[in-house]
């Protein structure tokens, strides 16, 4: 599988994570994006031995979108610091079941990660906050297109919170309805300060026009 590189220099690599590909390896032994990036660098620059690539954030396996990788340990340290200090801005597009009446809002819940790989809303969980903005409502399909900004980064946070607030993500087979279509969640916008040049870098990418995405004019909201 060829990876789509959006930006590359000596310090960082910005790529589009394909749908249904792991961010990093797990016990399934399926091909993961971190390994693919290492192979890409090794082949492109004809590097012998192991290649360093720093994973500084993740996306759930079924979710596609923009990710940044560090090509040096210094870049990884600085990007990780940006994430901890909420300087890296990540925005998601999602299509949810039902019509959200409010034009914008905030979900504040406590999320607990379970040993079975799921997460739930629980009073002994960790504080989880996200902001959302309604971009478009499709009354006929009874679905809403939203833009989401995470204030915290909990396991399956977007999926768990929207499900808990009666608007599960379309195509979410874990927290939503039985749906054989692709989950309608995409990390479409990423902006960060370059770890070395200190330049602000901004990237946007449209989700693939398949399944639930065909029911909205998503291109109106992505530059």
PDB file of C-alpha atoms in Angstrom:
ATOM      1  CA  UNK A   1       0.000   0.000   0.000  1.00  0.00           C
ATOM      2  CA  UNK A   2       1.430   3.347  -1.061  1.00  0.00           C
ATOM      3  CA  UNK A   3       1.171   6.099   1.547  1.00  0.00           C
ATOM      4  CA  UNK A   4      -0.011   9.585   0.609  1.00  0.00           C
ATOM      5  CA  UNK A   5       2.668  12.044   1.773  1.00  0.00           C
ATOM      6  CA  UNK A   6       1.317  15.577   2.278  1.00  0.00           C
ATOM      7  CA  UNK A   7       4.569  17.152   3.489  1.00  0.00           C
ATOM      8  CA  UNK A   8       8.112  16.048   4.242  1.00  0.00           C
ATOM      9  CA  UNK A   9      11.402  17.580   5.344  1.00  0.00           C
ATOM     10  CA  UNK A  10      14.353  16.428   7.460  1.00  0.00           C
ATOM     11  CA  UNK A  11      12.371  16.661  10.694  1.00  0.00           C
ATOM     12  CA  UNK A  12       8.708  15.772  10.102  1.00  0.00           C
ATOM     13  CA  UNK A  13       6.529  13.731   7.783  1.00  0.00           C
ATOM     14  CA  UNK A  14       2.814  14.478   7.343  1.00  0.00           C
ATOM     15  CA  UNK A  15       0.760  11.705   5.767  1.00  0.00           C
ATOM     16  CA  UNK A  16      -2.826  10.671   5.206  1.00  0.00           C
ATOM     17  CA  UNK A  17      -3.685   7.590   7.253  1.00  0.00           C
ATOM     18  CA  UNK A  18      -5.706   5.163   5.122  1.00  0.00           C
ATOM     19  CA  UNK A  19      -9.016   3.818   6.383  1.00  0.00           C
ATOM     20  CA  UNK A  20      -8.871   0.616   8.448  1.00  0.00           C
ATOM     21  CA  UNK A  21      -5.097   0.728   8.932  1.00  0.00           C
ATOM     22  CA  UNK A  22      -3.554   0.639  12.424  1.00  0.00           C
ATOM     23  CA  UNK A  23      -1.581   3.689  13.544  1.00  0.00           C
ATOM     24  CA  UNK A  24       0.964   1.357  15.109  1.00  0.00           C
ATOM     25  CA  UNK A  25       1.286  -2.406  15.386  1.00  0.00           C
ATOM     26  CA  UNK A  26      -0.743  -4.518  17.799  1.00  0.00           C
ATOM     27  CA  UNK A  27      -1.243  -8.208  18.509  1.00  0.00           C
ATOM     28  CA  UNK A  28      -3.153  -8.722  15.236  1.00  0.00           C
ATOM     29  CA  UNK A  29       0.194  -8.367  13.408  1.00  0.00           C
ATOM     30  CA  UNK A  30      -1.644  -6.482  10.640  1.00  0.00           C
ATOM     31  CA  UNK A  31       0.315  -3.908   8.629  1.00  0.00           C
ATOM     32  CA  UNK A  32       0.396  -0.558  10.430  1.00  0.00           C
ATOM     33  CA  UNK A  33       1.099   3.009   9.318  1.00  0.00           C
ATOM     34  CA  UNK A  34       4.194   3.468  11.515  1.00  0.00           C
ATOM     35  CA  UNK A  35       5.844   0.466   9.851  1.00  0.00           C
ATOM     36  CA  UNK A  36       4.780   1.725   6.413  1.00  0.00           C
ATOM     37  CA  UNK A  37       6.339   5.141   7.098  1.00  0.00           C
ATOM     38  CA  UNK A  38       9.596   3.525   8.214  1.00  0.00           C
ATOM     39  CA  UNK A  39       9.668   1.401   5.065  1.00  0.00           C
ATOM     40  CA  UNK A  40       8.952   4.476   2.928  1.00  0.00           C
ATOM     41  CA  UNK A  41      11.891   6.404   4.438  1.00  0.00           C
ATOM     42  CA  UNK A  42      14.217   3.408   4.289  1.00  0.00           C
ATOM     43  CA  UNK A  43      13.461   2.859   0.605  1.00  0.00           C
ATOM     44  CA  UNK A  44      13.402   6.518  -0.475  1.00  0.00           C
ATOM     45  CA  UNK A  45      16.720   7.399   1.148  1.00  0.00           C
ATOM     46  CA  UNK A  46      18.307   3.960   0.820  1.00  0.00           C
ATOM     47  CA  UNK A  47      18.980   3.840   4.559  1.00  0.00           C
ATOM     48  CA  UNK A  48      20.691   0.756   6.015  1.00  0.00           C
ATOM     49  CA  UNK A  49      19.578  -0.708   9.345  1.00  0.00           C
ATOM     50  CA  UNK A  50      16.742   0.595  11.465  1.00  0.00           C
ATOM     51  CA  UNK A  51      14.995   3.882  10.653  1.00  0.00           C
ATOM     52  CA  UNK A  52      13.856   6.230  13.430  1.00  0.00           C
ATOM     53  CA  UNK A  53      10.254   7.442  13.218  1.00  0.00           C
ATOM     54  CA  UNK A  54       8.512   8.980  16.219  1.00  0.00           C
ATOM     55  CA  UNK A  55       4.777   8.341  16.687  1.00  0.00           C
ATOM     56  CA  UNK A  56       3.380  11.391  18.498  1.00  0.00           C
ATOM     57  CA  UNK A  57      -0.389  10.800  18.137  1.00  0.00           C
ATOM     58  CA  UNK A  58      -2.789   8.117  16.918  1.00  0.00           C
ATOM     59  CA  UNK A  59      -6.074   7.587  15.115  1.00  0.00           C
ATOM     60  CA  UNK A  60      -8.451   4.682  15.694  1.00  0.00           C
ATOM     61  CA  UNK A  61      -8.000   1.864  13.197  1.00  0.00           C
ATOM     62  CA  UNK A  62     -11.159   2.486  11.110  1.00  0.00           C
ATOM     63  CA  UNK A  63     -10.602   6.256  11.036  1.00  0.00           C
ATOM     64  CA  UNK A  64      -8.689   7.969   8.244  1.00  0.00           C
ATOM     65  CA  UNK A  65      -7.065  11.373   8.209  1.00  0.00           C
ATOM     66  CA  UNK A  66      -3.969  13.481   8.661  1.00  0.00           C
ATOM     67  CA  UNK A  67      -1.125  12.418  10.957  1.00  0.00           C
ATOM     68  CA  UNK A  68       2.317  13.864  11.619  1.00  0.00           C
ATOM     69  CA  UNK A  69       5.351  11.693  12.364  1.00  0.00           C
ATOM     70  CA  UNK A  70       8.733  12.843  13.689  1.00  0.00           C
ATOM     71  CA  UNK A  71      11.872  11.889  11.773  1.00  0.00           C
ATOM     72  CA  UNK A  72      14.227  12.772  14.651  1.00  0.00           C
ATOM     73  CA  UNK A  73      14.051  12.266  18.409  1.00  0.00           C
ATOM     74  CA  UNK A  74      14.323  16.039  18.952  1.00  0.00           C
ATOM     75  CA  UNK A  75      11.330  16.636  16.684  1.00  0.00           C
ATOM     76  CA  UNK A  76       9.386  13.893  18.504  1.00  0.00           C
ATOM     77  CA  UNK A  77      10.083  15.497  21.887  1.00  0.00           C
ATOM     78  CA  UNK A  78       8.996  18.939  20.700  1.00  0.00           C
ATOM     79  CA  UNK A  79       5.849  17.702  18.937  1.00  0.00           C
ATOM     80  CA  UNK A  80       4.880  15.644  21.994  1.00  0.00           C
ATOM     81  CA  UNK A  81       5.267  18.792  24.093  1.00  0.00           C
ATOM     82  CA  UNK A  82       2.984  20.671  21.681  1.00  0.00           C
ATOM     83  CA  UNK A  83       0.355  17.955  22.100  1.00  0.00           C
ATOM     84  CA  UNK A  84       0.595  18.031  25.907  1.00  0.00           C
ATOM     85  CA  UNK A  85       0.240  21.811  25.874  1.00  0.00           C
ATOM     86  CA  UNK A  86      -2.647  21.684  23.358  1.00  0.00           C
ATOM     87  CA  UNK A  87      -0.695  23.660  20.761  1.00  0.00           C
ATOM     88  CA  UNK A  88      -1.348  21.130  18.009  1.00  0.00           C
ATOM     89  CA  UNK A  89      -4.820  21.743  16.590  1.00  0.00           C
ATOM     90  CA  UNK A  90      -6.725  18.745  15.261  1.00  0.00           C
ATOM     91  CA  UNK A  91     -10.205  18.981  13.793  1.00  0.00           C
ATOM     92  CA  UNK A  92     -12.426  16.106  12.774  1.00  0.00           C
ATOM     93  CA  UNK A  93     -15.448  15.769  10.518  1.00  0.00           C
ATOM     94  CA  UNK A  94     -18.140  13.323  11.557  1.00  0.00           C
ATOM     95  CA  UNK A  95     -21.606  12.327  10.423  1.00  0.00           C
ATOM     96  CA  UNK A  96     -23.879  11.358  13.283  1.00  0.00           C
ATOM     97  CA  UNK A  97     -27.284   9.748  13.544  1.00  0.00           C
ATOM     98  CA  UNK A  98     -30.178  12.122  14.149  1.00  0.00           C
ATOM     99  CA  UNK A  99     -30.518  15.880  13.878  1.00  0.00           C
ATOM    100  CA  UNK A 100     -28.529  17.981  16.364  1.00  0.00           C
ATOM    101  CA  UNK A 101     -30.642  21.069  16.988  1.00  0.00           C
ATOM    102  CA  UNK A 102     -27.991  23.291  18.588  1.00  0.00           C
ATOM    103  CA  UNK A 103     -25.590  24.950  16.109  1.00  0.00           C
ATOM    104  CA  UNK A 104     -22.646  24.354  18.442  1.00  0.00           C
ATOM    105  CA  UNK A 105     -21.999  22.850  21.829  1.00  0.00           C
ATOM    106  CA  UNK A 106     -19.611  21.157  24.261  1.00  0.00           C
ATOM    107  CA  UNK A 107     -19.713  17.641  25.680  1.00  0.00           C
ATOM    108  CA  UNK A 108     -18.149  17.159  29.121  1.00  0.00           C
ATOM    109  CA  UNK A 109     -18.119  13.589  30.397  1.00  0.00           C
ATOM    110  CA  UNK A 110     -15.933  11.147  32.295  1.00  0.00           C
ATOM    111  CA  UNK A 111     -14.620   8.282  30.181  1.00  0.00           C
ATOM    112  CA  UNK A 112     -13.234   5.031  31.522  1.00  0.00           C
ATOM    113  CA  UNK A 113     -11.248   2.613  29.360  1.00  0.00           C
ATOM    114  CA  UNK A 114     -12.152  -1.045  29.906  1.00  0.00           C
ATOM    115  CA  UNK A 115      -9.882  -4.065  29.666  1.00  0.00           C
ATOM    116  CA  UNK A 116     -11.867  -5.389  26.682  1.00  0.00           C
ATOM    117  CA  UNK A 117     -10.765  -2.472  24.484  1.00  0.00           C
ATOM    118  CA  UNK A 118     -13.975  -0.447  24.788  1.00  0.00           C
ATOM    119  CA  UNK A 119     -14.537   2.798  26.660  1.00  0.00           C
ATOM    120  CA  UNK A 120     -17.614   3.901  28.611  1.00  0.00           C
ATOM    121  CA  UNK A 121     -18.997   6.960  30.354  1.00  0.00           C
ATOM    122  CA  UNK A 122     -18.326   6.379  34.055  1.00  0.00           C
ATOM    123  CA  UNK A 123     -18.169   8.553  37.167  1.00  0.00           C
ATOM    124  CA  UNK A 124     -14.725   7.078  37.926  1.00  0.00           C
ATOM    125  CA  UNK A 125     -13.435   7.871  34.438  1.00  0.00           C
ATOM    126  CA  UNK A 126     -11.189  10.700  33.229  1.00  0.00           C
ATOM    127  CA  UNK A 127     -12.552  14.111  32.310  1.00  0.00           C
ATOM    128  CA  UNK A 128     -13.274  14.231  28.579  1.00  0.00           C
ATOM    129  CA  UNK A 129     -14.179  17.419  26.718  1.00  0.00           C
ATOM    130  CA  UNK A 130     -14.916  18.163  23.084  1.00  0.00           C
ATOM    131  CA  UNK A 131     -16.468  21.056  21.183  1.00  0.00           C
ATOM    132  CA  UNK A 132     -18.657  20.551  18.137  1.00  0.00           C
ATOM    133  CA  UNK A 133     -20.134  22.770  15.447  1.00  0.00           C
ATOM    134  CA  UNK A 134     -22.971  21.726  13.158  1.00  0.00           C
ATOM    135  CA  UNK A 135     -22.000  22.251   9.515  1.00  0.00           C
ATOM    136  CA  UNK A 136     -25.004  20.724   7.769  1.00  0.00           C
ATOM    137  CA  UNK A 137     -28.225  18.889   8.577  1.00  0.00           C
ATOM    138  CA  UNK A 138     -29.737  16.298   6.270  1.00  0.00           C
ATOM    139  CA  UNK A 139     -33.340  16.064   7.423  1.00  0.00           C
ATOM    140  CA  UNK A 140     -34.231  13.472   4.807  1.00  0.00           C
ATOM    141  CA  UNK A 141     -31.479  11.088   5.901  1.00  0.00           C
ATOM    142  CA  UNK A 142     -31.866  12.111   9.578  1.00  0.00           C
ATOM    143  CA  UNK A 143     -28.135  12.778   9.899  1.00  0.00           C
ATOM    144  CA  UNK A 144     -25.929  15.704  10.924  1.00  0.00           C
ATOM    145  CA  UNK A 145     -22.481  16.699   9.686  1.00  0.00           C
ATOM    146  CA  UNK A 146     -20.344  18.134  12.505  1.00  0.00           C
ATOM    147  CA  UNK A 147     -16.888  19.593  12.972  1.00  0.00           C
ATOM    148  CA  UNK A 148     -15.214  18.460  16.194  1.00  0.00           C
ATOM    149  CA  UNK A 149     -12.350  19.824  18.266  1.00  0.00           C
ATOM    150  CA  UNK A 150     -10.982  17.584  21.019  1.00  0.00           C
ATOM    151  CA  UNK A 151      -9.921  19.291  24.233  1.00  0.00           C
ATOM    152  CA  UNK A 152      -8.770  15.982  25.725  1.00  0.00           C
ATOM    153  CA  UNK A 153      -7.522  12.845  24.003  1.00  0.00           C
ATOM    154  CA  UNK A 154      -9.282   9.860  25.532  1.00  0.00           C
ATOM    155  CA  UNK A 155      -9.587   6.398  24.007  1.00  0.00           C
ATOM    156  CA  UNK A 156     -12.466   6.381  21.449  1.00  0.00           C
ATOM    157  CA  UNK A 157     -13.532   9.751  22.892  1.00  0.00           C
ATOM    158  CA  UNK A 158     -15.512  11.165  19.960  1.00  0.00           C
ATOM    159  CA  UNK A 159     -17.274   7.871  19.333  1.00  0.00           C
ATOM    160  CA  UNK A 160     -18.154   7.282  22.992  1.00  0.00           C
ATOM    161  CA  UNK A 161     -19.372  10.818  23.722  1.00  0.00           C
ATOM    162  CA  UNK A 162     -21.607  11.225  20.689  1.00  0.00           C
ATOM    163  CA  UNK A 163     -23.095   7.787  21.317  1.00  0.00           C
ATOM    164  CA  UNK A 164     -23.728   8.688  24.958  1.00  0.00           C
ATOM    165  CA  UNK A 165     -25.480  11.876  23.853  1.00  0.00           C
ATOM    166  CA  UNK A 166     -27.845   9.923  21.558  1.00  0.00           C
ATOM    167  CA  UNK A 167     -26.050  10.752  18.310  1.00  0.00           C
ATOM    168  CA  UNK A 168     -23.798   7.769  17.528  1.00  0.00           C
ATOM    169  CA  UNK A 169     -21.460   8.101  14.575  1.00  0.00           C
ATOM    170  CA  UNK A 170     -22.755   6.645  11.338  1.00  0.00           C
ATOM    171  CA  UNK A 171     -20.903   3.456  10.496  1.00  0.00           C
ATOM    172  CA  UNK A 172     -19.579   2.986  14.041  1.00  0.00           C
ATOM    173  CA  UNK A 173     -20.021  -0.742  14.527  1.00  0.00           C
ATOM    174  CA  UNK A 174     -18.710  -0.603  18.099  1.00  0.00           C
ATOM    175  CA  UNK A 175     -20.693   2.227  19.683  1.00  0.00           C
ATOM    176  CA  UNK A 176     -23.460   2.815  17.132  1.00  0.00           C
ATOM    177  CA  UNK A 177     -26.042   0.922  15.112  1.00  0.00           C
ATOM    178  CA  UNK A 178     -25.326  -2.220  13.149  1.00  0.00           C
ATOM    179  CA  UNK A 179     -23.965  -0.671   9.960  1.00  0.00           C
ATOM    180  CA  UNK A 180     -21.734  -2.301   7.356  1.00  0.00           C
ATOM    181  CA  UNK A 181     -20.595   1.048   5.955  1.00  0.00           C
ATOM    182  CA  UNK A 182     -17.321   2.802   6.807  1.00  0.00           C
ATOM    183  CA  UNK A 183     -17.319   4.862   9.994  1.00  0.00           C
ATOM    184  CA  UNK A 184     -18.039   8.530   9.191  1.00  0.00           C
ATOM    185  CA  UNK A 185     -15.178  10.058  11.171  1.00  0.00           C
ATOM    186  CA  UNK A 186     -12.181  11.708   9.555  1.00  0.00           C
ATOM    187  CA  UNK A 187      -9.249  13.755  10.893  1.00  0.00           C
ATOM    188  CA  UNK A 188      -9.402  16.383   8.160  1.00  0.00           C
ATOM    189  CA  UNK A 189      -7.420  19.324   9.628  1.00  0.00           C
ATOM    190  CA  UNK A 190      -4.051  19.433  11.387  1.00  0.00           C
ATOM    191  CA  UNK A 191      -1.964  22.461  12.314  1.00  0.00           C
ATOM    192  CA  UNK A 192       1.209  22.646  14.358  1.00  0.00           C
ATOM    193  CA  UNK A 193       4.383  24.659  14.869  1.00  0.00           C
ATOM    194  CA  UNK A 194       7.316  23.114  13.049  1.00  0.00           C
ATOM    195  CA  UNK A 195       9.677  21.747  15.746  1.00  0.00           C
ATOM    196  CA  UNK A 196      12.762  23.338  14.169  1.00  0.00           C
ATOM    197  CA  UNK A 197      11.773  26.250  11.912  1.00  0.00           C
ATOM    198  CA  UNK A 198       8.918  27.352  14.235  1.00  0.00           C
ATOM    199  CA  UNK A 199       6.807  27.968  11.139  1.00  0.00           C
ATOM    200  CA  UNK A 200       3.074  27.298  11.426  1.00  0.00           C
ATOM    201  CA  UNK A 201       2.038  24.417   9.169  1.00  0.00           C
ATOM    202  CA  UNK A 202      -1.604  23.795   8.244  1.00  0.00           C
ATOM    203  CA  UNK A 203      -2.986  20.789   6.375  1.00  0.00           C
ATOM    204  CA  UNK A 204      -6.492  19.826   5.279  1.00  0.00           C
ATOM    205  CA  UNK A 205      -7.775  16.773   3.448  1.00  0.00           C
ATOM    206  CA  UNK A 206     -11.253  15.762   2.307  1.00  0.00           C
ATOM    207  CA  UNK A 207     -12.574  12.385   3.458  1.00  0.00           C
ATOM    208  CA  UNK A 208     -13.102   9.875   0.640  1.00  0.00           C
ATOM    209  CA  UNK A 209     -16.487  10.353  -1.009  1.00  0.00           C
ATOM    210  CA  UNK A 210     -17.938   6.991  -0.040  1.00  0.00           C
ATOM    211  CA  UNK A 211     -20.827   5.672   2.043  1.00  0.00           C
ATOM    212  CA  UNK A 212     -22.306   8.306   4.397  1.00  0.00           C
ATOM    213  CA  UNK A 213     -20.023  11.067   3.069  1.00  0.00           C
ATOM    214  CA  UNK A 214     -21.934  11.084  -0.235  1.00  0.00           C
ATOM    215  CA  UNK A 215     -25.005  12.497   1.549  1.00  0.00           C
ATOM    216  CA  UNK A 216     -23.347  15.827   2.361  1.00  0.00           C
ATOM    217  CA  UNK A 217     -21.485  18.542   0.429  1.00  0.00           C
ATOM    218  CA  UNK A 218     -18.357  18.128   2.547  1.00  0.00           C
ATOM    219  CA  UNK A 219     -16.133  20.009   0.082  1.00  0.00           C
ATOM    220  CA  UNK A 220     -17.825  23.284   1.089  1.00  0.00           C
ATOM    221  CA  UNK A 221     -16.134  23.095   4.492  1.00  0.00           C
ATOM    222  CA  UNK A 222     -12.601  22.036   3.546  1.00  0.00           C
ATOM    223  CA  UNK A 223     -10.247  24.515   1.887  1.00  0.00           C
TER     224      UNK A 223
END
